[in-house]
mmCIF file of C-alpha atoms and ligand atoms in Angstrom:
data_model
loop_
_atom_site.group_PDB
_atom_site.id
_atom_site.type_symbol
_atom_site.label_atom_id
_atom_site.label_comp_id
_atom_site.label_asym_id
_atom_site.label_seq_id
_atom_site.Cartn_x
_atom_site.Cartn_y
_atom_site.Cartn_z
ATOM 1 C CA UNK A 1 -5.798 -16.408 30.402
ATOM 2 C CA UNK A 2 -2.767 -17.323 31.095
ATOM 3 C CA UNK A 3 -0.443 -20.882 29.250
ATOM 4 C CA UNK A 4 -2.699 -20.805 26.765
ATOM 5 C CA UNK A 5 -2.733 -24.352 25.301
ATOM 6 C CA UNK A 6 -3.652 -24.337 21.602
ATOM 7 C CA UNK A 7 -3.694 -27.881 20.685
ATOM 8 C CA UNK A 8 -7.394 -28.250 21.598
ATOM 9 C CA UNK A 9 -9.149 -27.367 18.214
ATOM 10 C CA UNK A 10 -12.487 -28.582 17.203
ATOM 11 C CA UNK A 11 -14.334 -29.846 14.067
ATOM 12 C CA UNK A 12 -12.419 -33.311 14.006
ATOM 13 C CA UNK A 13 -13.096 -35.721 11.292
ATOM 14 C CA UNK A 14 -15.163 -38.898 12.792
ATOM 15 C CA UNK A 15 -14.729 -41.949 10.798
ATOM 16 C CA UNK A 16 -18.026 -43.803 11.622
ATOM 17 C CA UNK A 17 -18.863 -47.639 11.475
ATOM 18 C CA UNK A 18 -20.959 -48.360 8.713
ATOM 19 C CA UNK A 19 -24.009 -48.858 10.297
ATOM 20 C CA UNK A 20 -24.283 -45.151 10.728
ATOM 21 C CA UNK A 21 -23.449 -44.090 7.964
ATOM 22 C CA UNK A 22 -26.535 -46.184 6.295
ATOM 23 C CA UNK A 23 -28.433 -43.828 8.420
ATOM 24 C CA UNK A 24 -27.221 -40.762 6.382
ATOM 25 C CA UNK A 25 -29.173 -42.301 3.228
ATOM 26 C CA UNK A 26 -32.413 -42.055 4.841
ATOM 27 C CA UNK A 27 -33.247 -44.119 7.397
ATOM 28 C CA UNK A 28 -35.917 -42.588 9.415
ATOM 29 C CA UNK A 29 -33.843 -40.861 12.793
ATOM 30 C CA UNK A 30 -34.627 -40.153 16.366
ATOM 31 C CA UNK A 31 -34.738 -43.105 17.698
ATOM 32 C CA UNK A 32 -35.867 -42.066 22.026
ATOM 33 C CA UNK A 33 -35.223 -43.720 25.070
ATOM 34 C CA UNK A 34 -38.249 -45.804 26.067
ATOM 35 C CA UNK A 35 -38.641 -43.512 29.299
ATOM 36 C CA UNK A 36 -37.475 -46.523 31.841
ATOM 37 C CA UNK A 37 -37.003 -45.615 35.183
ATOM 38 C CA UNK A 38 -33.819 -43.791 36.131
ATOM 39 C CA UNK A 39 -32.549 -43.684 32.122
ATOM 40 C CA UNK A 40 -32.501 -40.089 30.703
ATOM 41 C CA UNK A 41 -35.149 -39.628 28.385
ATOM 42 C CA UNK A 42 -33.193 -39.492 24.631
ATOM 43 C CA UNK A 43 -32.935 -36.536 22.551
ATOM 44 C CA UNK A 44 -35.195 -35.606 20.064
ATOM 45 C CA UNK A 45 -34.719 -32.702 16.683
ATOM 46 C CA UNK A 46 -37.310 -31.072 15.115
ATOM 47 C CA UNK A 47 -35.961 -27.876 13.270
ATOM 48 C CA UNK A 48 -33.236 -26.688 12.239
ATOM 49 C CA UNK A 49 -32.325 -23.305 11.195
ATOM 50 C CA UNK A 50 -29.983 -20.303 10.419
ATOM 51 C CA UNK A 51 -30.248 -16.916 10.780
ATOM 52 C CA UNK A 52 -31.352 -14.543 7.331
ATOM 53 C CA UNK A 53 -32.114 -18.067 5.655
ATOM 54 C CA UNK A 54 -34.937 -20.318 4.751
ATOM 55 C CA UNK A 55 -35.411 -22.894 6.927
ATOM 56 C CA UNK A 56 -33.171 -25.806 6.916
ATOM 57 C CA UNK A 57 -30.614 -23.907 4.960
ATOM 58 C CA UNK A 58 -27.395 -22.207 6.096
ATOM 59 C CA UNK A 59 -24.356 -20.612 5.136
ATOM 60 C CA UNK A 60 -21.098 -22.696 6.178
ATOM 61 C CA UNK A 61 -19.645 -20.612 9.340
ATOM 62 C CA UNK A 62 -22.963 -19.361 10.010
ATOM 63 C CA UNK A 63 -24.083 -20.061 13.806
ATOM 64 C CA UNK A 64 -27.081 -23.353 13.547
ATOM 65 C CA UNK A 65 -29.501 -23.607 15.874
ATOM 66 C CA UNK A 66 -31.327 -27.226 16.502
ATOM 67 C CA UNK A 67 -34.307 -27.205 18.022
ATOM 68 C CA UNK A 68 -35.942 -30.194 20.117
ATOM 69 C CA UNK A 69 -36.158 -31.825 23.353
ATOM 70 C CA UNK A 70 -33.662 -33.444 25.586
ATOM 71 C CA UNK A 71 -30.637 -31.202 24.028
ATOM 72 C CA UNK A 72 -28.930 -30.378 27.044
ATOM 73 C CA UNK A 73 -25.233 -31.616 27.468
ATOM 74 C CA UNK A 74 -25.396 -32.879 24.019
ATOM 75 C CA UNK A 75 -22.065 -34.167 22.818
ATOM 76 C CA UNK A 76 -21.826 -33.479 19.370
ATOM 77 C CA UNK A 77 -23.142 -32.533 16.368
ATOM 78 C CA UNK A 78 -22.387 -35.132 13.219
ATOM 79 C CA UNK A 79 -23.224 -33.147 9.331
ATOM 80 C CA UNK A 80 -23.446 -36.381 7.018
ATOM 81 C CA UNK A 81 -23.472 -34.800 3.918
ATOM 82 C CA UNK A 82 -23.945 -36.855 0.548
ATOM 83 C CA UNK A 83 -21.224 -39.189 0.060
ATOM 84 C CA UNK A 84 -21.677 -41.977 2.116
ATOM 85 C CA UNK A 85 -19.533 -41.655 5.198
ATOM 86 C CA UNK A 86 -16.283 -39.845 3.385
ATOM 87 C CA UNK A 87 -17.775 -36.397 3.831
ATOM 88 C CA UNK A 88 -19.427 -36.574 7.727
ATOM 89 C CA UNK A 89 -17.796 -34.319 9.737
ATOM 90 C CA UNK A 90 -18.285 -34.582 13.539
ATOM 91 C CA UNK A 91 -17.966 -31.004 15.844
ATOM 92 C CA UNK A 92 -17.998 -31.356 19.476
ATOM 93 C CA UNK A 93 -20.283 -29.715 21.455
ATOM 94 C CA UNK A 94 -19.095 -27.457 24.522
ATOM 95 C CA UNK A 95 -21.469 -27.610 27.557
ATOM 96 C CA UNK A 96 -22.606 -23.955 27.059
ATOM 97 C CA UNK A 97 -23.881 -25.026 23.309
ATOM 98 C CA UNK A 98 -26.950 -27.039 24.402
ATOM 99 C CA UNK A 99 -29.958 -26.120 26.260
ATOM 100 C CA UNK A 100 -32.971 -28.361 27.058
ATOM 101 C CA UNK A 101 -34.324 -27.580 23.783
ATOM 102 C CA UNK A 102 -31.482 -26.271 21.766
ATOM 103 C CA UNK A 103 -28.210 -26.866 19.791
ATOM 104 C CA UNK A 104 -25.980 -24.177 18.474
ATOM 105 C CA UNK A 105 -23.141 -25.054 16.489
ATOM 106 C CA UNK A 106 -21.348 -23.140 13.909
ATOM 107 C CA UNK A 107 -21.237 -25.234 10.765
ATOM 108 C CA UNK A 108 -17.999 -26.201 9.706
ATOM 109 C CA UNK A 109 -16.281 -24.976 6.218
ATOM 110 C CA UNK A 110 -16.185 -28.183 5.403
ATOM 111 C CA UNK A 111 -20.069 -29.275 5.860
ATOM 112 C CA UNK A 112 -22.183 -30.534 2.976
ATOM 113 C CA UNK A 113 -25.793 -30.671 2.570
ATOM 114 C CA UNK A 114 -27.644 -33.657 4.085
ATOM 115 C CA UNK A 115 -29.103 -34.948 7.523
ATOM 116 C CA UNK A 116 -27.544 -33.502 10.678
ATOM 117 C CA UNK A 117 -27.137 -35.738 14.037
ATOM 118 C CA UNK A 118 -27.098 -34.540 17.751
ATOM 119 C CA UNK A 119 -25.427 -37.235 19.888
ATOM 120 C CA UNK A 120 -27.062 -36.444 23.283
ATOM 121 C CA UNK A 121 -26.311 -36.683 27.269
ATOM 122 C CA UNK A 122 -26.440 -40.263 27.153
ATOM 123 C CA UNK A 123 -24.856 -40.880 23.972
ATOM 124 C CA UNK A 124 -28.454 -41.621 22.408
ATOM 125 C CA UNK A 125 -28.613 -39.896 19.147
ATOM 126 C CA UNK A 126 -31.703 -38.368 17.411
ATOM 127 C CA UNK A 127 -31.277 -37.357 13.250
ATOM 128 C CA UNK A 128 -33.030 -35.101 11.254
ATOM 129 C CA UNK A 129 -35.468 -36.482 8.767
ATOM 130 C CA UNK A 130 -34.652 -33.760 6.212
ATOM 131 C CA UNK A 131 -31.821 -32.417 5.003
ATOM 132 C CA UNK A 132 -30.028 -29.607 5.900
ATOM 133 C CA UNK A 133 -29.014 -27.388 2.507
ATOM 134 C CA UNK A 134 -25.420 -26.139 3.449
ATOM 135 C CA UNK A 135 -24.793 -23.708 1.116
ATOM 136 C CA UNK A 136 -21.459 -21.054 0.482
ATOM 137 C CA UNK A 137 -19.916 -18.464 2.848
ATOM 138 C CA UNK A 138 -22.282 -15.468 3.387
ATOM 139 C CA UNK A 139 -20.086 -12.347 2.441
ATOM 140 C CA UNK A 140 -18.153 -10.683 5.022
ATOM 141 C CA UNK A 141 -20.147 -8.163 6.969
ATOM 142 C CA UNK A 142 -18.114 -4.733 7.046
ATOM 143 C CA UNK A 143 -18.808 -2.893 10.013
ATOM 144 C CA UNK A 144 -17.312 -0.098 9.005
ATOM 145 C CA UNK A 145 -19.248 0.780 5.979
ATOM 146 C CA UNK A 146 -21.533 3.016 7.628
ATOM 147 C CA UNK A 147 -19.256 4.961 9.403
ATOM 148 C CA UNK A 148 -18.598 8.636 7.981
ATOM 149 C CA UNK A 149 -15.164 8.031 8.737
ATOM 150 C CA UNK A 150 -12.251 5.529 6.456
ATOM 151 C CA UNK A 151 -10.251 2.924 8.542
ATOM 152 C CA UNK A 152 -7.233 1.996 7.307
ATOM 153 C CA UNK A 153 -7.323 -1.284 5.664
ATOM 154 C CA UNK A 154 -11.049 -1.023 5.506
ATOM 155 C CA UNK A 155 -13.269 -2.322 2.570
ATOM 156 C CA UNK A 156 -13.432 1.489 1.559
ATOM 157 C CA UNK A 157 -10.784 3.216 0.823
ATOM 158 C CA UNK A 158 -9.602 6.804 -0.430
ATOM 159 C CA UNK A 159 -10.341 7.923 -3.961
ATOM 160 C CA UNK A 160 -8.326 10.446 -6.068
ATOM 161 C CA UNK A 161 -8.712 10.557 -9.782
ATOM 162 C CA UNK A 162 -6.804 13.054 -11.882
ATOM 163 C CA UNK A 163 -6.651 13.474 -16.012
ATOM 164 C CA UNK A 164 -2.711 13.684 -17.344
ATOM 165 C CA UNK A 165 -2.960 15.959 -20.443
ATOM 166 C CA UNK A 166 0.701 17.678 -20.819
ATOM 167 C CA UNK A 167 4.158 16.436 -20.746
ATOM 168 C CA UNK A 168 5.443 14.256 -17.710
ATOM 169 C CA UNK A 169 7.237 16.240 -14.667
ATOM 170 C CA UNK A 170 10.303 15.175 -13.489
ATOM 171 C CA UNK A 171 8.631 14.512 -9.285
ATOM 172 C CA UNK A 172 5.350 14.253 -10.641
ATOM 173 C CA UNK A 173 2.935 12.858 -7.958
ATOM 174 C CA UNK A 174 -0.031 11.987 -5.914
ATOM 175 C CA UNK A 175 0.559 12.918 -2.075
ATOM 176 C CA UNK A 176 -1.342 11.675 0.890
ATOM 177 C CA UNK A 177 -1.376 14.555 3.034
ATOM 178 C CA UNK A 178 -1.952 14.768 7.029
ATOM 179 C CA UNK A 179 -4.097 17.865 8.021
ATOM 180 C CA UNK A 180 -2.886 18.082 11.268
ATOM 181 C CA UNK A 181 0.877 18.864 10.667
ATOM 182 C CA UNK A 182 0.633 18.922 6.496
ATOM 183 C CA UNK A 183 3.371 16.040 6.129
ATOM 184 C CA UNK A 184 3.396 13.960 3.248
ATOM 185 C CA UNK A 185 3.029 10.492 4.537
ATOM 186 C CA UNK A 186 2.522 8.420 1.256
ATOM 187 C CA UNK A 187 3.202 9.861 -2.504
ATOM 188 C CA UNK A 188 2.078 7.776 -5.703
ATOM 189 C CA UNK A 189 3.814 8.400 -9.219
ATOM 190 C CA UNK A 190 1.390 9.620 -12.045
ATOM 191 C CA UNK A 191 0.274 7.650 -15.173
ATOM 192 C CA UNK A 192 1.519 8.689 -17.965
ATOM 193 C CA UNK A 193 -1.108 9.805 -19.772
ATOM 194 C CA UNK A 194 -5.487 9.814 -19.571
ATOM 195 C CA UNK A 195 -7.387 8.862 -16.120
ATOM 196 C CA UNK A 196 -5.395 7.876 -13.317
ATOM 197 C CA UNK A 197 -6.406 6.717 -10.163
ATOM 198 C CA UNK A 198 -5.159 6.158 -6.406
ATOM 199 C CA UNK A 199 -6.999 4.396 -4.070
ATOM 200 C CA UNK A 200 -5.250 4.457 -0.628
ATOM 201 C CA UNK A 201 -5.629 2.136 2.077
ATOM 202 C CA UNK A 202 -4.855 4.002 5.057
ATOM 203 C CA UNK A 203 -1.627 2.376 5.130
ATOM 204 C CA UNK A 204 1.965 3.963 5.512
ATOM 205 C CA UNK A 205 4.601 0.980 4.720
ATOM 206 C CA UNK A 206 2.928 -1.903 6.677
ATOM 207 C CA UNK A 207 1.089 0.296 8.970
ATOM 208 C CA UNK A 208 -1.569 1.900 9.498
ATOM 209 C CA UNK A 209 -1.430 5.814 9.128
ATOM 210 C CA UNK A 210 -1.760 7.677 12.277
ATOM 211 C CA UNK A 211 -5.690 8.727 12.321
ATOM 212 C CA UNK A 212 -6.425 12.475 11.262
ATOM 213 C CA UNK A 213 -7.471 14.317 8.565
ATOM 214 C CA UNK A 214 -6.162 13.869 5.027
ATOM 215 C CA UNK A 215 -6.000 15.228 1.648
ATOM 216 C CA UNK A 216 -4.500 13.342 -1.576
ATOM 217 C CA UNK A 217 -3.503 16.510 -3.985
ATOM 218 C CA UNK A 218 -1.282 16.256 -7.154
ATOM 219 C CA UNK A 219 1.838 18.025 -5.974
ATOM 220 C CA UNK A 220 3.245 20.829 -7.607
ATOM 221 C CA UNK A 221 5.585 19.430 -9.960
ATOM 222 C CA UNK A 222 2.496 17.363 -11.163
ATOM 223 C CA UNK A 223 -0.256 20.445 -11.717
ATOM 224 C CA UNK A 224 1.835 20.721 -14.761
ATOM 225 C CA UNK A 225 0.782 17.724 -16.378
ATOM 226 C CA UNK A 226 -2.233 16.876 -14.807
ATOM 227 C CA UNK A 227 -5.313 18.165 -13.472
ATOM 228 C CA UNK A 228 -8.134 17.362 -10.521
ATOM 229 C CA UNK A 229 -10.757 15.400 -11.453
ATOM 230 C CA UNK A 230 -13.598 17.487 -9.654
ATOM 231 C CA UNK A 231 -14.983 16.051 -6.196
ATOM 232 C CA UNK A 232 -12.022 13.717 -5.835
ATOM 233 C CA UNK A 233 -10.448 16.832 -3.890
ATOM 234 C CA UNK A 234 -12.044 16.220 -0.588
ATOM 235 C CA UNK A 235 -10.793 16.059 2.938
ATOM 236 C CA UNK A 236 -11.573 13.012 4.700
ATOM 237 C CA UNK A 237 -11.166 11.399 8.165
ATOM 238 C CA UNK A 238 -8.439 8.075 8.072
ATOM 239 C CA UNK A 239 -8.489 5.808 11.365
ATOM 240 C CA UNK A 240 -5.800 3.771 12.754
ATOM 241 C CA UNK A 241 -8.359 0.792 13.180
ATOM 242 C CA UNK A 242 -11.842 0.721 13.796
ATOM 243 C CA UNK A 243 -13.081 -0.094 17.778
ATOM 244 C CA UNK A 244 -13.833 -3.818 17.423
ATOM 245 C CA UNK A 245 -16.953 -4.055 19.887
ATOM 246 C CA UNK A 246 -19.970 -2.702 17.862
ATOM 247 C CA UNK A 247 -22.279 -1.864 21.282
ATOM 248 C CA UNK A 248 -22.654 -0.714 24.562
ATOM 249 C CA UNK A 249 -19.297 -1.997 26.753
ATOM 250 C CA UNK A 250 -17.073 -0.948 29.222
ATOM 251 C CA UNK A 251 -13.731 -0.480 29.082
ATOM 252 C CA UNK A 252 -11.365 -2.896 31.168
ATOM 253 C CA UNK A 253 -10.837 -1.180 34.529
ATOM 254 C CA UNK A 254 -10.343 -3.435 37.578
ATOM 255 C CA UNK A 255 -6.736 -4.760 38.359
ATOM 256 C CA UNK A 256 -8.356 -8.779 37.119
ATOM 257 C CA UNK A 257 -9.404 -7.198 33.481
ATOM 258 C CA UNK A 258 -6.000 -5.242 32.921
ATOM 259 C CA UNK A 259 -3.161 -6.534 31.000
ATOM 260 C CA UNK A 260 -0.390 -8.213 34.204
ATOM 261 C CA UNK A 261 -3.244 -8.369 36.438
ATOM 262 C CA UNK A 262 -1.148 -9.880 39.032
ATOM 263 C CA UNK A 263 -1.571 -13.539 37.219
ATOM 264 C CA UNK A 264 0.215 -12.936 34.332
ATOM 265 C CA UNK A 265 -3.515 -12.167 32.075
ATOM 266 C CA UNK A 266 -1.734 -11.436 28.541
ATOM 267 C CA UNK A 267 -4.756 -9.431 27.738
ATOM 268 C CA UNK A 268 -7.340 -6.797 28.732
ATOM 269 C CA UNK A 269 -11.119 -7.518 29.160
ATOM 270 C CA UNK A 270 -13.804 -5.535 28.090
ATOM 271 C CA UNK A 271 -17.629 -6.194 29.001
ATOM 272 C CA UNK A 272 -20.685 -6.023 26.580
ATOM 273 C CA UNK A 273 -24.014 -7.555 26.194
ATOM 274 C CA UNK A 274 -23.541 -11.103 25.233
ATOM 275 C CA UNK A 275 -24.229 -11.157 21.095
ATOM 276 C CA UNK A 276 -22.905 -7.711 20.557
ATOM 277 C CA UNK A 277 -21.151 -8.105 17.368
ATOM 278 C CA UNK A 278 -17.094 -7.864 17.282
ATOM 279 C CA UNK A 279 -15.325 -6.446 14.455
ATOM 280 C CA UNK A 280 -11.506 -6.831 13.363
ATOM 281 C CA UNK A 281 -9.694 -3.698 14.599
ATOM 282 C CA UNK A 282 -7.137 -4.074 11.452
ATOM 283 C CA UNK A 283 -6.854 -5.858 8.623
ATOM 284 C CA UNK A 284 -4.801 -9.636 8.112
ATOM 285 C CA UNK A 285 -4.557 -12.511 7.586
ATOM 286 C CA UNK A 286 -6.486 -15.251 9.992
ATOM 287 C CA UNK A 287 -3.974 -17.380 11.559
ATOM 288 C CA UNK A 288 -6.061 -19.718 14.090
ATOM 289 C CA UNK A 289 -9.719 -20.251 14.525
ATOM 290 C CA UNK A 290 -10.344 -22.878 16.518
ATOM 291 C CA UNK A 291 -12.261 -23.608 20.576
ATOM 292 C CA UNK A 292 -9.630 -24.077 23.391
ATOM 293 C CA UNK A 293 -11.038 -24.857 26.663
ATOM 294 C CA UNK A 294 -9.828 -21.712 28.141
ATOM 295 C CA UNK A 295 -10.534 -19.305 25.531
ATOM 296 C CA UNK A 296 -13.525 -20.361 24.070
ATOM 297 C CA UNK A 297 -14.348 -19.523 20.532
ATOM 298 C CA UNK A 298 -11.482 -17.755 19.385
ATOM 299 C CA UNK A 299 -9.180 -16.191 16.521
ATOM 300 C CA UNK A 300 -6.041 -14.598 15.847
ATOM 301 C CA UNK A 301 -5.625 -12.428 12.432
ATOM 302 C CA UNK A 302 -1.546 -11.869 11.492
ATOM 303 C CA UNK A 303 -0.561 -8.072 10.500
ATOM 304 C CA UNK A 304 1.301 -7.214 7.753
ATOM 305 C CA UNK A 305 3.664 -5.830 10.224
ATOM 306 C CA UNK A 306 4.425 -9.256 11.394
ATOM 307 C CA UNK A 307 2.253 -8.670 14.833
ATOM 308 C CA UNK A 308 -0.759 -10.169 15.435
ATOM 309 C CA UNK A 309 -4.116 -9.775 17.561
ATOM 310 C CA UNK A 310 -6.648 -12.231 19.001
ATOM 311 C CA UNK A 311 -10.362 -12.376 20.706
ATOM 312 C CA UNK A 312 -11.558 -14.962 22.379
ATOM 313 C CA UNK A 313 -14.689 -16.114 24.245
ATOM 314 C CA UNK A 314 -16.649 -15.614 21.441
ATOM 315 C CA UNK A 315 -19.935 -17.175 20.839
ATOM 316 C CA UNK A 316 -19.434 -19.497 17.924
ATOM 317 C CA UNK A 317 -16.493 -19.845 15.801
ATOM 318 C CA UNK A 318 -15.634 -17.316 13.238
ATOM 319 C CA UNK A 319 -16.787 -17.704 9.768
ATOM 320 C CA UNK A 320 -13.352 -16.461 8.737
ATOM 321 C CA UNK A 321 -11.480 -18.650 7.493
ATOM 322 C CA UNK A 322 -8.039 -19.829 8.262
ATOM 323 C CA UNK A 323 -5.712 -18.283 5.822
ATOM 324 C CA UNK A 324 -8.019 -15.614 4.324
ATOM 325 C CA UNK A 325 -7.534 -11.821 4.548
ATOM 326 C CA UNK A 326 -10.313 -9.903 6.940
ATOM 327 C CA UNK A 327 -10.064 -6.009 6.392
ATOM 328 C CA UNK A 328 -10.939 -3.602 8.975
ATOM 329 C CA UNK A 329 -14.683 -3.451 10.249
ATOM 330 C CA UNK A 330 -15.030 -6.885 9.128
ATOM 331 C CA UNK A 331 -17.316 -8.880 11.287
ATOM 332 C CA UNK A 332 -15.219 -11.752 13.288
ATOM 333 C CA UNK A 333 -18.088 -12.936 15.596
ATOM 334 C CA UNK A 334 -19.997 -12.031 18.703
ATOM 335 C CA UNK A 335 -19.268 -11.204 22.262
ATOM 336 C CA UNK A 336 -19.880 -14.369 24.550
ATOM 337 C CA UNK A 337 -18.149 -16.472 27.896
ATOM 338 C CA UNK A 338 -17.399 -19.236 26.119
ATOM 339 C CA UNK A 339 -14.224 -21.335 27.483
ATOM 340 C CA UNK A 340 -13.432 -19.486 30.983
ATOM 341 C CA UNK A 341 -15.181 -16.415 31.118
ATOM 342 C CA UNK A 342 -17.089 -14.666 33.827
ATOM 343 C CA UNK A 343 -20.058 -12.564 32.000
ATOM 344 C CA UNK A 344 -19.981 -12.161 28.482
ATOM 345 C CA UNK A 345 -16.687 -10.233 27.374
ATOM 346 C CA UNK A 346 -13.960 -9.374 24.824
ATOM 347 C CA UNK A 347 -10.740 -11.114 26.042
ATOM 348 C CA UNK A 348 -8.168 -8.886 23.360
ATOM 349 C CA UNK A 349 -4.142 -9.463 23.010
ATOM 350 C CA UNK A 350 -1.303 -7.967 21.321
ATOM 351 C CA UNK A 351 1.253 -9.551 20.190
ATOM 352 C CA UNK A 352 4.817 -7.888 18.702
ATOM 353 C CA UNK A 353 6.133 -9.753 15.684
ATOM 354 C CA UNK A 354 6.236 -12.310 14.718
ATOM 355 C CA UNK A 355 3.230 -13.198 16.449
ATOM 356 C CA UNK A 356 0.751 -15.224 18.741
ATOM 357 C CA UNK A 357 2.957 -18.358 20.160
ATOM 358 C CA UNK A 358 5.099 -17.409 17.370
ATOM 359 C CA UNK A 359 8.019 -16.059 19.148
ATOM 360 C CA UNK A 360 6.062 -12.647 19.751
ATOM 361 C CA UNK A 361 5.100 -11.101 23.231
ATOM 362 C CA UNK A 362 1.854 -10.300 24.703
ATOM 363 C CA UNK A 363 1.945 -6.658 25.260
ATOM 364 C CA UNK A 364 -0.968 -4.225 26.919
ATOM 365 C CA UNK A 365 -4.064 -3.350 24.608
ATOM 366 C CA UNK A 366 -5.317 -0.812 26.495
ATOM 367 C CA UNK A 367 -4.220 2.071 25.306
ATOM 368 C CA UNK A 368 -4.900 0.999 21.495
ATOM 369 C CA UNK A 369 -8.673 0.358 22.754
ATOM 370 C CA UNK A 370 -8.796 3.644 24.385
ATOM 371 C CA UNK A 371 -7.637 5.536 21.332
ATOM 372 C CA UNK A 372 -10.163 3.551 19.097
ATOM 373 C CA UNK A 373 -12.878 3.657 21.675
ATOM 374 C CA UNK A 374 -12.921 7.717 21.171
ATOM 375 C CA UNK A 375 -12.749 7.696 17.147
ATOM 376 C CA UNK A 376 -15.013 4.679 16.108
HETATM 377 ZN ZN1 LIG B 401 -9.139 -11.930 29.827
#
């Protein structure tokens, strides 16, 4: 993708005349097309559900599928909530988020409990005649947390615990340690006296630590005063970042999925099974989450280092939310070809500080993918 416009986003507020919004308090819905010659047929709702939830409930950013007849092309999707018309919030549909018998649509942060609309084809509407429960974010799924291996600014992190019993050291501290070359990459002053504690992040500064093996030890100066709470002296395996498509998928390859490409594609593609979940590679802070008509469903997390990363074509829109921190191995979305895509794929750019249309530059992700691809 290539001038990426951003000023498309989705989930606009609808103010709507008042004779709607006397639906929302229970007048009975779907009103249908009488089936005249040459008129599409209107649509019609009969369930509507989420998924790991009772029926009729969901999670706000959780993916909500409609069920019913006539869906295709639908328009939008209209959340009434409680509160007479203030709280409705309208989404737009994209034409890949209807079938003839089904609406997905991710439902908005903002989304209350109450009937739900789909504005068909035609512009004939059909309502639910019972409330949807909208109820608070699901947690964020972590990826990561069954692999044997940390990721640097991962949920889990490194434990070290140590008992100070003498007098302090003058250089007293806890190092992080790399196997591979024994440097000390991060170092941690001790408490000064009873249980301490590090817990390391994988990071170095405002990066991640090169993946390898490491050790946190008390230093020497530091075995005077202190000693090794038992277990906590453990080798253990830190990654860079954790490979962000959790499935089967190929790496980008032809000239059209490279980063250049010949038409100026500012990232690289990589192909999976449409649904296969997508993790964050590093941790951040979400920037955009939004639809574009290019790039689909998409989202770009800021670094602490100022860069920042984004996927797009995904299949709904994130349930992170703009402004809050995801952590490595956190679950962004799914692989899709939403917006311009040809078979379902992770679109992935890098940006150098400070950032996505922030005065940064796209640069090629390749490499980073091939180094995660072999580790996680
Ligand atoms: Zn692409």
């Amino acid at each position: 993708m290539n001038k990426f416009n951003r000023s498309n986003s989705s989930a606009l507020r609808l103010a709507l005349p008042a004779c709607l919004a006397a639906l929302a308090v229970g007048v009975p819905a779907a009103v249908a097309a009488d089936g005249g010659t040459g008129v599409p047929p209107g649509p019609t709702v009969s369930s509507a559900s989420c998924a790991l939830q009772p029926a009729w409930t969901c999670a706000r950013g959780q993916l909500l599928t409609i069920e019913g007849e006539n869906l295709i092309r639908s328009r939008r999707v209209i959340f009434f909530g409680s509160d007479g018309s203030a709280d409705n919030i309208s989404v737009k549909l994209s034409a890949k988020a209807s079938t003839a018998t089904t609406v997905r649509v991710t439902v908005p942060q903002s989304a209350r409990s109450g009937l739900i609309r789909v504005e068909g084809s035609t512009g004939e509407t059909a309502t639910t005649r019972q409330d949807l429960k909208v109820v608070a974010s699901l947690p964020a799924t972590d990826d990561a947390k069954d692999s044997s291996k940390l990721v640097a600014g991962g949920k889990r992190q490194a434990e070290f615990r140590y008992d100070v019993s003498g007098r302090s050291a003058p250089g007293a501290r806890v190092e992080a340690v790399r196997g591979t070359d024994g440097k000390v990459v991060r170092s941690w002053s001790l408490v000064s006296s009873g249980r301490g504690e590090v817990n390391w992040n994988g990071f170095v500064g405002k990066n991640p630590a090169r993946s390898g093996t490491y050790l946190l030890r008390l230093n020497e100066a530091a075995k005077e005063e202190a000693q090794v709470v038992s277990g906590s002296d453990t080798q253990f395996q830190m990654l860079e970042g954790f490979f962000p498509i959790r499935g089967a998928h190929s790496l980008s390859s032809t000239s059209t999925q490279k980063f250049g490409g010949g038409r100026g594609h500012q990232g690289t593609d990589h192909f999976a099974r449409c649904g296969t979940p997508l993790a964050a590679w590093t941790s951040g802070v979400v920037q955009y989450n939004a639809f574009q008509g290019a790039a689909g469903n998409y989202i770009v997390v800021r670094r602490a280092n100022g860069e920042s990363y984004a996927y797009m074509h995904m299949r709904e829109r994130s349930p992170a939310k703009v402004g809050s921190k995801v952590f490595a191995g956190q679950r962004l979305g799914h692989v899709s070809d939403t917006g311009h895509a040809q078979g379902c794929h992770l679109h992935i750019e890098l940006w150098t500080a400070p950032g996505w249309y922030k005065g940064g530059k796209p640069y090629d992700s390749l490499p980073l993918m091939k180094r995660l691809d072999k580790l996680s």
